[in-house]
Short mmCIF file of C-alpha atoms and ligand atoms in Angstrom, two decimals:
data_model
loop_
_atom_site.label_atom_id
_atom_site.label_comp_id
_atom_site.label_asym_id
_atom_site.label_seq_id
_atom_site.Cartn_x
_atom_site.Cartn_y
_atom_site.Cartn_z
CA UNK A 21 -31.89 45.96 32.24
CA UNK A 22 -33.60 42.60 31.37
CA UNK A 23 -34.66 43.23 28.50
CA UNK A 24 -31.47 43.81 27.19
CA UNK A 25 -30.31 41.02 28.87
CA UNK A 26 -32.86 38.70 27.58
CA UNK A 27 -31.71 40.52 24.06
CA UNK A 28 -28.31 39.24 24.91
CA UNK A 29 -29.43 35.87 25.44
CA UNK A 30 -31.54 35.73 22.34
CA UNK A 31 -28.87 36.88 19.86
CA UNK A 32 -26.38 34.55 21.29
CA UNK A 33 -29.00 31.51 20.84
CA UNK A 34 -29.50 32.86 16.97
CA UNK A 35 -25.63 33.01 16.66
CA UNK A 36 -24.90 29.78 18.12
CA UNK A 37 -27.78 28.04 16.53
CA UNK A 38 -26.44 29.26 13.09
CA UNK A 39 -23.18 28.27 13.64
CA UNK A 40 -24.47 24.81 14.15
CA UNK A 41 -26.18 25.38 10.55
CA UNK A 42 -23.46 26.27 9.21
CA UNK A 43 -20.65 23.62 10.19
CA UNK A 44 -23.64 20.81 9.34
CA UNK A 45 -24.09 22.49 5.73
CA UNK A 46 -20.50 22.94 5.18
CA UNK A 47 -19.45 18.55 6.11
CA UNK A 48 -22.32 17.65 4.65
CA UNK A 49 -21.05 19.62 1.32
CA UNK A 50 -17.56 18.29 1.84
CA UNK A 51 -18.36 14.99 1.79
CA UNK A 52 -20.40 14.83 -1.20
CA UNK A 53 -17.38 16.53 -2.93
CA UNK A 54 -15.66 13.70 -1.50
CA UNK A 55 -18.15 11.05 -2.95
CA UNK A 56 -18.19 12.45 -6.04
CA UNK A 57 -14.87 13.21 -6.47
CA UNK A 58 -13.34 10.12 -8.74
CA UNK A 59 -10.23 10.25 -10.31
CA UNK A 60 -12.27 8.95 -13.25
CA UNK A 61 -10.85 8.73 -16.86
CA UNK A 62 -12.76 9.04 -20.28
CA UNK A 63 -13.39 5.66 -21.64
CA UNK A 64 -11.85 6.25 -24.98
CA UNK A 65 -8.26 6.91 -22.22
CA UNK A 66 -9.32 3.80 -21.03
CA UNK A 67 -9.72 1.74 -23.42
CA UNK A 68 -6.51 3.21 -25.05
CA UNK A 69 -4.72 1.85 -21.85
CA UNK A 70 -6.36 -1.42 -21.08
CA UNK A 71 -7.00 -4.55 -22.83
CA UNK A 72 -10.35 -5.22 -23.96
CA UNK A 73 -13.47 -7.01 -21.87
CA UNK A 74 -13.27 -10.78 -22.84
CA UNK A 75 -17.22 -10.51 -23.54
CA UNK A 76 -18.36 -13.06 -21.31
CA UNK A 77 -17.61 -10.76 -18.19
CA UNK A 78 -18.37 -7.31 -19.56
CA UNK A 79 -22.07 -7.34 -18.59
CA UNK A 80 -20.55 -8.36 -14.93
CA UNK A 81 -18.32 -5.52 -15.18
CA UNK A 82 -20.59 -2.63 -16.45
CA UNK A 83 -22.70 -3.15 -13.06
CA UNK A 84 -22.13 -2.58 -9.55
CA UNK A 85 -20.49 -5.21 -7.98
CA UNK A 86 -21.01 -6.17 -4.08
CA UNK A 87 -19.01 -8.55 -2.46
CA UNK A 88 -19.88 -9.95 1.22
CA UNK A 89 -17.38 -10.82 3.77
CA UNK A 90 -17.41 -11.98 7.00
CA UNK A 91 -16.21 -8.79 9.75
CA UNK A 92 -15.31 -6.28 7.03
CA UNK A 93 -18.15 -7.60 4.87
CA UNK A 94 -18.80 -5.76 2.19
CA UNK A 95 -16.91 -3.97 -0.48
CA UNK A 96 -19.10 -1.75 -3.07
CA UNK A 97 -17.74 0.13 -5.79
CA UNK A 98 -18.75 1.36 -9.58
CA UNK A 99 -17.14 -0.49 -12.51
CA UNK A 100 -18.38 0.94 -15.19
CA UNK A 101 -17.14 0.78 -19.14
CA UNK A 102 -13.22 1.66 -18.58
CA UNK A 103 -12.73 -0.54 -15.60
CA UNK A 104 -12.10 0.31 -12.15
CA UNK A 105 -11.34 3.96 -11.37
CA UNK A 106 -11.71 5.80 -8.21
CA UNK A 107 -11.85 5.40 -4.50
CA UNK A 108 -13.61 2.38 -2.66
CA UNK A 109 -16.18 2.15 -0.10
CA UNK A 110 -15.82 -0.85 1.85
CA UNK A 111 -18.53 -1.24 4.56
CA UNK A 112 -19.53 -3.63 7.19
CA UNK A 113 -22.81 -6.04 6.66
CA UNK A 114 -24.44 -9.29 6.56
CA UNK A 115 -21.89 -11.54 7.75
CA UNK A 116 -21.68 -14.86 5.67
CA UNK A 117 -20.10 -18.17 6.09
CA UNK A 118 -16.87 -18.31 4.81
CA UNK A 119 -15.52 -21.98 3.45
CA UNK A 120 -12.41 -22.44 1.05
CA UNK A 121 -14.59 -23.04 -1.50
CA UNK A 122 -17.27 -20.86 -1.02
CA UNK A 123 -14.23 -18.05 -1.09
CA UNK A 124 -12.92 -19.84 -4.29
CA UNK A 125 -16.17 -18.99 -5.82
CA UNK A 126 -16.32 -15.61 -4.99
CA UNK A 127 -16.23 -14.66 -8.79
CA UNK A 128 -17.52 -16.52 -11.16
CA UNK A 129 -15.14 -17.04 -13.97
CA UNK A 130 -15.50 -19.74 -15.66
CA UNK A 131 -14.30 -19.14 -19.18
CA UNK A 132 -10.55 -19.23 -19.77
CA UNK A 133 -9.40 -21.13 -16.69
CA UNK A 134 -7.56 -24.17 -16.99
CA UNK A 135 -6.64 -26.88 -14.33
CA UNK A 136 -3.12 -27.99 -14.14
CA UNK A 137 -1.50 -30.69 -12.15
CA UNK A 138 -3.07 -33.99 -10.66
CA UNK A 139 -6.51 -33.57 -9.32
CA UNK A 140 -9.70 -36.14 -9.91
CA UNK A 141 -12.29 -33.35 -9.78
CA UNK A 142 -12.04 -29.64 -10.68
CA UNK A 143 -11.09 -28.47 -7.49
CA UNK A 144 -11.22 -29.16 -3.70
CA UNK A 145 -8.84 -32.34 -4.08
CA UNK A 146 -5.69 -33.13 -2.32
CA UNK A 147 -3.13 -32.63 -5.03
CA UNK A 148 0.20 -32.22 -5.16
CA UNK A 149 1.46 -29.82 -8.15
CA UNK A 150 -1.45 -27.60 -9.52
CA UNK A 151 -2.00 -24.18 -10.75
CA UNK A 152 -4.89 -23.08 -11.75
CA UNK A 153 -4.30 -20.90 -14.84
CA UNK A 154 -6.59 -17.48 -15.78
CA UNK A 155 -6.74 -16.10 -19.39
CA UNK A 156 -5.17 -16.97 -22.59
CA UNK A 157 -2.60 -19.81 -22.94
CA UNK A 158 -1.31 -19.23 -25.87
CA UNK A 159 2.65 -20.13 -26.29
CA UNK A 160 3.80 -16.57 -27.09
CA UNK A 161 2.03 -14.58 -24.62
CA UNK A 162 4.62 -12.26 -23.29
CA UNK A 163 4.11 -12.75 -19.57
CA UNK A 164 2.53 -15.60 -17.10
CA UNK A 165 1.85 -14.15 -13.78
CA UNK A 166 2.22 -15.67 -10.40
CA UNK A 167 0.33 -14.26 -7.86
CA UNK A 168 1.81 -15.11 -4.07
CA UNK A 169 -0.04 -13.75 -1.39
CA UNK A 170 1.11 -14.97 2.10
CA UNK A 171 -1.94 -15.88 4.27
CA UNK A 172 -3.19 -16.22 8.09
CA UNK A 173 -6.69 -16.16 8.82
CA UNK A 174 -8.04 -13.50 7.06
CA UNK A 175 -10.65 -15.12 5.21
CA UNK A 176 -13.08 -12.10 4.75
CA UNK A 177 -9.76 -9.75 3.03
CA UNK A 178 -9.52 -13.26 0.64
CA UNK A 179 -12.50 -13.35 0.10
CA UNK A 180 -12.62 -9.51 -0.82
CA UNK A 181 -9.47 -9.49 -2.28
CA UNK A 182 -10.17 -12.34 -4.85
CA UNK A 183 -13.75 -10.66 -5.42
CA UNK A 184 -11.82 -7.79 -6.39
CA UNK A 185 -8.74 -8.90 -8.45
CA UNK A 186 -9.78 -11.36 -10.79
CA UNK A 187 -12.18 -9.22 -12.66
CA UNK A 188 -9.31 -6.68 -13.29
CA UNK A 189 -6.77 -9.25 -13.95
CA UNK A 190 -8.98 -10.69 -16.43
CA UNK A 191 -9.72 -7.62 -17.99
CA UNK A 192 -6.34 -6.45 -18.37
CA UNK A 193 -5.70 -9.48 -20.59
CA UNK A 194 -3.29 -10.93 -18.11
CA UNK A 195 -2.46 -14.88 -18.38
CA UNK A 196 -2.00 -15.93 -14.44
CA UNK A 197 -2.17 -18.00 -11.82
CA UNK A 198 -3.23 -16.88 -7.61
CA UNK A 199 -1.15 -18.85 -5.10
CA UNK A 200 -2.35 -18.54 -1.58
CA UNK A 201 0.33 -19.91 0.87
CA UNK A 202 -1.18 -20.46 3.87
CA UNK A 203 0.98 -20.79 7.65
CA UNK A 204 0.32 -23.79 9.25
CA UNK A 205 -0.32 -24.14 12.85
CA UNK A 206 0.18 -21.13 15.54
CA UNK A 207 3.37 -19.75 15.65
CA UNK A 208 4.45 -16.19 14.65
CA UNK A 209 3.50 -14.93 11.37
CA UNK A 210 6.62 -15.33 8.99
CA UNK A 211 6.11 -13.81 5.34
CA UNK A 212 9.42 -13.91 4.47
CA UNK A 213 9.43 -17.69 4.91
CA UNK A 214 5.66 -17.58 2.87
CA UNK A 215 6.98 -15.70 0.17
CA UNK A 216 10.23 -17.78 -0.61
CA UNK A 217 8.06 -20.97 -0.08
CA UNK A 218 5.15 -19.65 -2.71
CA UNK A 219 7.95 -18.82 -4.99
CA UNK A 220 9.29 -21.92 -4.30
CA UNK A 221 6.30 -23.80 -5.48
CA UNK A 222 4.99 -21.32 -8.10
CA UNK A 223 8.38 -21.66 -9.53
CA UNK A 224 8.59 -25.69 -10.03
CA UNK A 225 4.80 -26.21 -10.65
CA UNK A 226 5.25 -24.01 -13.84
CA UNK A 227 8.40 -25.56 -14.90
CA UNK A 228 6.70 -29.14 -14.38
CA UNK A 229 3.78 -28.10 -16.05
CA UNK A 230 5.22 -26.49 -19.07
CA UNK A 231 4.11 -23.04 -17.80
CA UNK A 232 7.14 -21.66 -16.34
CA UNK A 233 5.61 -18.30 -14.65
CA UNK A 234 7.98 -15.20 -15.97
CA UNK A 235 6.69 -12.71 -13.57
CA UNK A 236 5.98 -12.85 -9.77
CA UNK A 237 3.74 -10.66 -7.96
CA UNK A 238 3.90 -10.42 -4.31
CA UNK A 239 0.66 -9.07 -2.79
CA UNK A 240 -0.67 -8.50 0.75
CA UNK A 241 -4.21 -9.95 0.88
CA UNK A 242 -5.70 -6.63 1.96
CA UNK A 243 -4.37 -4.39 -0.28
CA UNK A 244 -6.68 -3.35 -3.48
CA UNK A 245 -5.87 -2.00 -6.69
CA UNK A 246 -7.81 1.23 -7.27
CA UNK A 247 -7.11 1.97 -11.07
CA UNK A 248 -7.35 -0.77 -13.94
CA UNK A 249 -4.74 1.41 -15.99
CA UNK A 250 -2.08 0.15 -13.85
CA UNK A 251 -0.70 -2.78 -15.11
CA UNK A 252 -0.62 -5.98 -13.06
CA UNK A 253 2.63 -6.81 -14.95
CA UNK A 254 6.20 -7.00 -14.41
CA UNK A 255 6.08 -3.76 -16.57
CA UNK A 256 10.14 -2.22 -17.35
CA UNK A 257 12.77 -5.34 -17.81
CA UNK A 258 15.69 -5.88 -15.44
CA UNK A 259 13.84 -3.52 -12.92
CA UNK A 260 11.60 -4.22 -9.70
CA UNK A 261 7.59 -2.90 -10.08
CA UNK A 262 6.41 -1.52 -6.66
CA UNK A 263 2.81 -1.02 -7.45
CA UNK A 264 1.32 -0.14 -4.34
CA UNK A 265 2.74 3.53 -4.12
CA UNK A 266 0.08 5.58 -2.38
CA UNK A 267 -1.97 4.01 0.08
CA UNK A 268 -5.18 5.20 1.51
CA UNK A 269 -3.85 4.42 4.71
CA UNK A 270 -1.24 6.87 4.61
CA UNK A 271 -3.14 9.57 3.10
CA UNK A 272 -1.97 8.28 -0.51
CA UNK A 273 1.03 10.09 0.37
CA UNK A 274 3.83 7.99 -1.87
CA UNK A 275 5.57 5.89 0.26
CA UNK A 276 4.49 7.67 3.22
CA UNK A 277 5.51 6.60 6.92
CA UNK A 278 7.53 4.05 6.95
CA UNK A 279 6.62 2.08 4.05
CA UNK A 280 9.61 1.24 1.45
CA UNK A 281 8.46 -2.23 -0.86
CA UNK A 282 5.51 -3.18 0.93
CA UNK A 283 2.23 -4.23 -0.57
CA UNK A 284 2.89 -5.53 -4.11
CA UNK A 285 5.98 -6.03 -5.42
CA UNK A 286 6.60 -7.37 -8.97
CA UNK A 287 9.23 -8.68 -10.29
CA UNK A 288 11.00 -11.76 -12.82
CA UNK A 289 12.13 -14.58 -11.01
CA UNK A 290 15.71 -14.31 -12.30
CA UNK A 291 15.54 -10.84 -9.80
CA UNK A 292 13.99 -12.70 -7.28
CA UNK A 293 16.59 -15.31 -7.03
CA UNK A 294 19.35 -12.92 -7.65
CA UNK A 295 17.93 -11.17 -4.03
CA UNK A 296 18.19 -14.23 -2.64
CA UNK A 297 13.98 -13.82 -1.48
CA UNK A 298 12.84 -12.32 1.25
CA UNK A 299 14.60 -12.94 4.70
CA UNK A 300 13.44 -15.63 6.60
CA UNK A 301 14.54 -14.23 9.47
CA UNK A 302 11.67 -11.61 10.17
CA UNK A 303 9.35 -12.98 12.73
CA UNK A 304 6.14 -11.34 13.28
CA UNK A 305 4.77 -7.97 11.44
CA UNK A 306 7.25 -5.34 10.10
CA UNK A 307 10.83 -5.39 8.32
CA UNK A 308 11.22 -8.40 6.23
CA UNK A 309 9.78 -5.59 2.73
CA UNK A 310 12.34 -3.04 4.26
CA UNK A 311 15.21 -5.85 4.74
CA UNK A 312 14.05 -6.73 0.86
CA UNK A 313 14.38 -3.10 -0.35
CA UNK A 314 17.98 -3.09 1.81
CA UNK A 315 18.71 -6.54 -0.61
CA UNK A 316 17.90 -4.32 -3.70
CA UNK A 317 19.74 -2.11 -3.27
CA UNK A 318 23.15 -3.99 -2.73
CA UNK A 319 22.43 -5.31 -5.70
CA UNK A 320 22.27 -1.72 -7.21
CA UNK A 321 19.21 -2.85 -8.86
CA UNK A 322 16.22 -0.06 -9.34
CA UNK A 323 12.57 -0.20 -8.65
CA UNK A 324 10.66 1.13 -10.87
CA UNK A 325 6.99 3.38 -9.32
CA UNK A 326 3.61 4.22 -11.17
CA UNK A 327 2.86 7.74 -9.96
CA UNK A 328 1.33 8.65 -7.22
CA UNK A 329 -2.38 8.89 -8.63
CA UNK A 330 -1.84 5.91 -10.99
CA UNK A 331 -0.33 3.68 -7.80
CA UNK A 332 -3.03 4.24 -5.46
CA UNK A 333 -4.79 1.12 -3.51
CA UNK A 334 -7.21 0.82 -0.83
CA UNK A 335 -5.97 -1.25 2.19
CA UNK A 336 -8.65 -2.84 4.01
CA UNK A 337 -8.90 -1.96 7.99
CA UNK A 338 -8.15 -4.42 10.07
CA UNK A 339 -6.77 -4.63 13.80
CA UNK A 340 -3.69 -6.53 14.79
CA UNK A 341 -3.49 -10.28 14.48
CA UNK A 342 -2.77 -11.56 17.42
CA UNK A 343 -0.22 -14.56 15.98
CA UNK A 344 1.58 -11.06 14.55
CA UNK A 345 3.06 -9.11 17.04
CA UNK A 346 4.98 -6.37 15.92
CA UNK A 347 8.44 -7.16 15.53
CA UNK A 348 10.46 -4.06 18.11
CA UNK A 349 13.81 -5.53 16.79
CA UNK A 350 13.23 -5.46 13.19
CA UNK A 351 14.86 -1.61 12.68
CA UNK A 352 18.68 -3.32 13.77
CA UNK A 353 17.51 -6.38 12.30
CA UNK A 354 16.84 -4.52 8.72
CA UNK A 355 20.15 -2.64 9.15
CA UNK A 356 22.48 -5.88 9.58
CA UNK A 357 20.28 -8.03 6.95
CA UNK A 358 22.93 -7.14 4.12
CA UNK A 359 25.33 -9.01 5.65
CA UNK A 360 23.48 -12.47 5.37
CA UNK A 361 21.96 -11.65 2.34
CA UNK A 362 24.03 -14.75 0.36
CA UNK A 363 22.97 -17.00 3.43
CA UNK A 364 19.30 -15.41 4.86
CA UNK A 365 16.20 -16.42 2.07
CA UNK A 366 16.19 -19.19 -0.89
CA UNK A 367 19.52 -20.58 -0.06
CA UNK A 368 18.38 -21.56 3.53
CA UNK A 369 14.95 -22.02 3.29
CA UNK A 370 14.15 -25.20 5.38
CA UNK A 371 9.80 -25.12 4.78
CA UNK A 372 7.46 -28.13 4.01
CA UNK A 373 4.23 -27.78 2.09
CA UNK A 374 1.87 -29.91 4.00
CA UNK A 375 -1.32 -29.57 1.74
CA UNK A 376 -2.03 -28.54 -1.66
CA UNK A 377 -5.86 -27.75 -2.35
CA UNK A 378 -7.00 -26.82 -5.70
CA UNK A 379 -10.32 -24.35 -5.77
CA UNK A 380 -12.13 -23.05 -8.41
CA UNK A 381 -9.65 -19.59 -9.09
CA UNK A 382 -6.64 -20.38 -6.48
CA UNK A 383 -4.32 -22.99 -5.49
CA UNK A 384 -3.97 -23.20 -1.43
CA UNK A 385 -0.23 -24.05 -0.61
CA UNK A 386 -0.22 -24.87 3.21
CA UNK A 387 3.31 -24.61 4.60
CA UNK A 388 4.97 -25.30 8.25
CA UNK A 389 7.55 -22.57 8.45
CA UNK A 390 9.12 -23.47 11.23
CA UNK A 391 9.07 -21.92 14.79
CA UNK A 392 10.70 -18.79 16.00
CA UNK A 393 13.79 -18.96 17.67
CA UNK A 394 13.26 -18.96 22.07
C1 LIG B 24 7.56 -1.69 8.73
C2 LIG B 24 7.23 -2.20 7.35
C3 LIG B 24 5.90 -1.63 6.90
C4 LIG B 24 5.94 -0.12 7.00
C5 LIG B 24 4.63 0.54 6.61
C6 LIG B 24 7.55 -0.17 8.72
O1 LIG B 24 7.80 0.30 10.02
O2 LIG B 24 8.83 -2.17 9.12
O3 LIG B 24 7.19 -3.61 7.36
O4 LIG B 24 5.62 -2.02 5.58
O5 LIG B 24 6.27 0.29 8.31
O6 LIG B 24 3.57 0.14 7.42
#
């Protein structure tokens, strides 16, 4: 009787023991097909697709590229001969000091960049109407690009972001210009009230400067393009470009949970003024990109979506900011923002730019939006 009992206990050892075995093997397995599993393309597709290197940053782009950030601190991904392609890792390290213009640095690119507006030196002067123009400037390009990307303390997802960006922006041929508009003080986050006021001053800058912008691009700091074959363009005319389709977030599921015209948003600024911008309503985080999509389509104008592979970004991790509560009231608040749609964005917007720093690849608009109603 113990024998067999010891038997017992023996063959159940074995047969948990290889079950163990078995479930390591089998993640271990998965996640190599994971890492190894790029949506890659062929470079001759690539190259078919995308402008050409300018040839002073292909040897940068060929290579691995590391950036270091403060909390999130490190993003680490292949570029290799047709651009960016696949899924990124983005890890936590070293943690680094994090200036303005240490952050304005982050990428070196210093060929095809030209200062606009009045500054004494290159960059890190008080000025008042600057832009700070990427690529070719040739009269007839077809489109000059205004990036806006409404900003709160997030230096390390700038600082990735920007790492990030500029080398596919520049390699997709693209003439623009990266506005950071910055909230002042420490009220509630508004990015309605940051969008309309980086429009605002994207807009005249590049009608003062002979460089009117024809396309506005509307990007949330933390969100990363994962495929250089998706243009960062206002791409079909008359229509509204919502880039960021699939996010890793949501599983890359296509507008999954929630999300309607979040992320980046492209469009002309004859559209943009047409929607009247964003609300600036929207206190806190949440509603004022679903009140936007609500302003489109009153309008019965159409927004235009890569699919779902081509329109797939990364979105940084981060935890909630505490000067951005969520906004509970924003589902009534989206459904009755038609009705002030005339009254609710450009028309009304009552914003002051307090500072305008120049750095080596951005402009830094810092606005006072106001404060939220008691
Ligand atoms: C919010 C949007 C957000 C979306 C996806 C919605 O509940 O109102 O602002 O973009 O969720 O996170």
């Amino acid at each position: 009787m113990k024998i067999l009992q010891s038997w017992n206990a023996l063959l159940f050892v074995i047969f948990a023991l290889s079950t163990v075995c078995f479930f390591m093997y089998y993640t271990a397995r998965n996640s190599e097909i994971l890492k190894t599993q790029r949506r890659s393309f062929t470079k001759e597709q690539a190259e078919k697709t995308i402008a050409p290197y300018e040839p002073s940053l292909r040897d940068a782009m060929t290579a691995s590229r590391t950036v270091h950030c403060d909390e999130v601190t490190e993003i680490k991904y292949q570029v290799h001969a047709g651009g960016l392609s696949g899924k990124m890792k983005i890890d936590t390290g070293a943690s680094q000091m994090n200036y303005w213009n240490d952050i304005g640095e982050v990428f070196p690119v210093n060929q095809s960049l030209t200062y606009m507006g009045k500054y004494t030196t290159k960059y890190n002067h008080l000025v008042d109407d600057a832009a700070v123009i990427h690529g070719p400037r040739d009269s007839n390009r077809v489109q000059r690009i205004a990036v806006i990307i409404p900003f709160r303390d997030r230096h390390s997802h700038l600082r990735i972001f920007l790492g990030h960006i500029l080398p596919v922006l520049r390699r997709q041929g693209n003439t623009f210009s990266i506005f950071v508009v910055e909230q002042a003080g420490a009220d509630t986050f508004n990015k309605g009230r940051l969008m309309n006021s980086g429009f605002k001053f994207a807009r005249t800058v590049g009608n003062k400067l002979d460089m009117p912008f024809d396309c506005f691009i509307f990007q949330d700091v933390d969100t990363l393009i994962e495929n250089d074959n998706l243009l960062y363009r206002c791409t079909k005319r008359g229509l509204i470009d919502h880039l960021s389709t699939s996010i890793n977030k949501f599983g890359y599921n296509p507008l999954c949970c929630g999300m309607t015209v979040g992320g980046v948003l492209a469009m002309t600024p004859g559209i943009y003024e047409l929607l009247n911008g964003f609300p600036n309503s929207f206190w806190g985080w949440g509603g004022e990109d679903d009140a936007f999509n609500a302003r489109i389509k009153k309008k019965g104008l159409k927004i235009a979506r890569p699919n779902a592979e081509l329109g797939r970004f990364t979105m940084i991790h981060h935890g909630a900011d505490s000067l951005n509560p969520h906004n509970g009231g924003r589902l009534p608040a989206v459904r009755k923002s038609t009705d002030a749609l005339e009254d609710d964005g450009l028309t009304n917007l009552d914003t002051s730019v307090e500072e305008v720093w120049m750095y080596a690849t951005f402009v830094k608009v810092r606005v006072n939006v106001g404060t939220p109603p008691k």
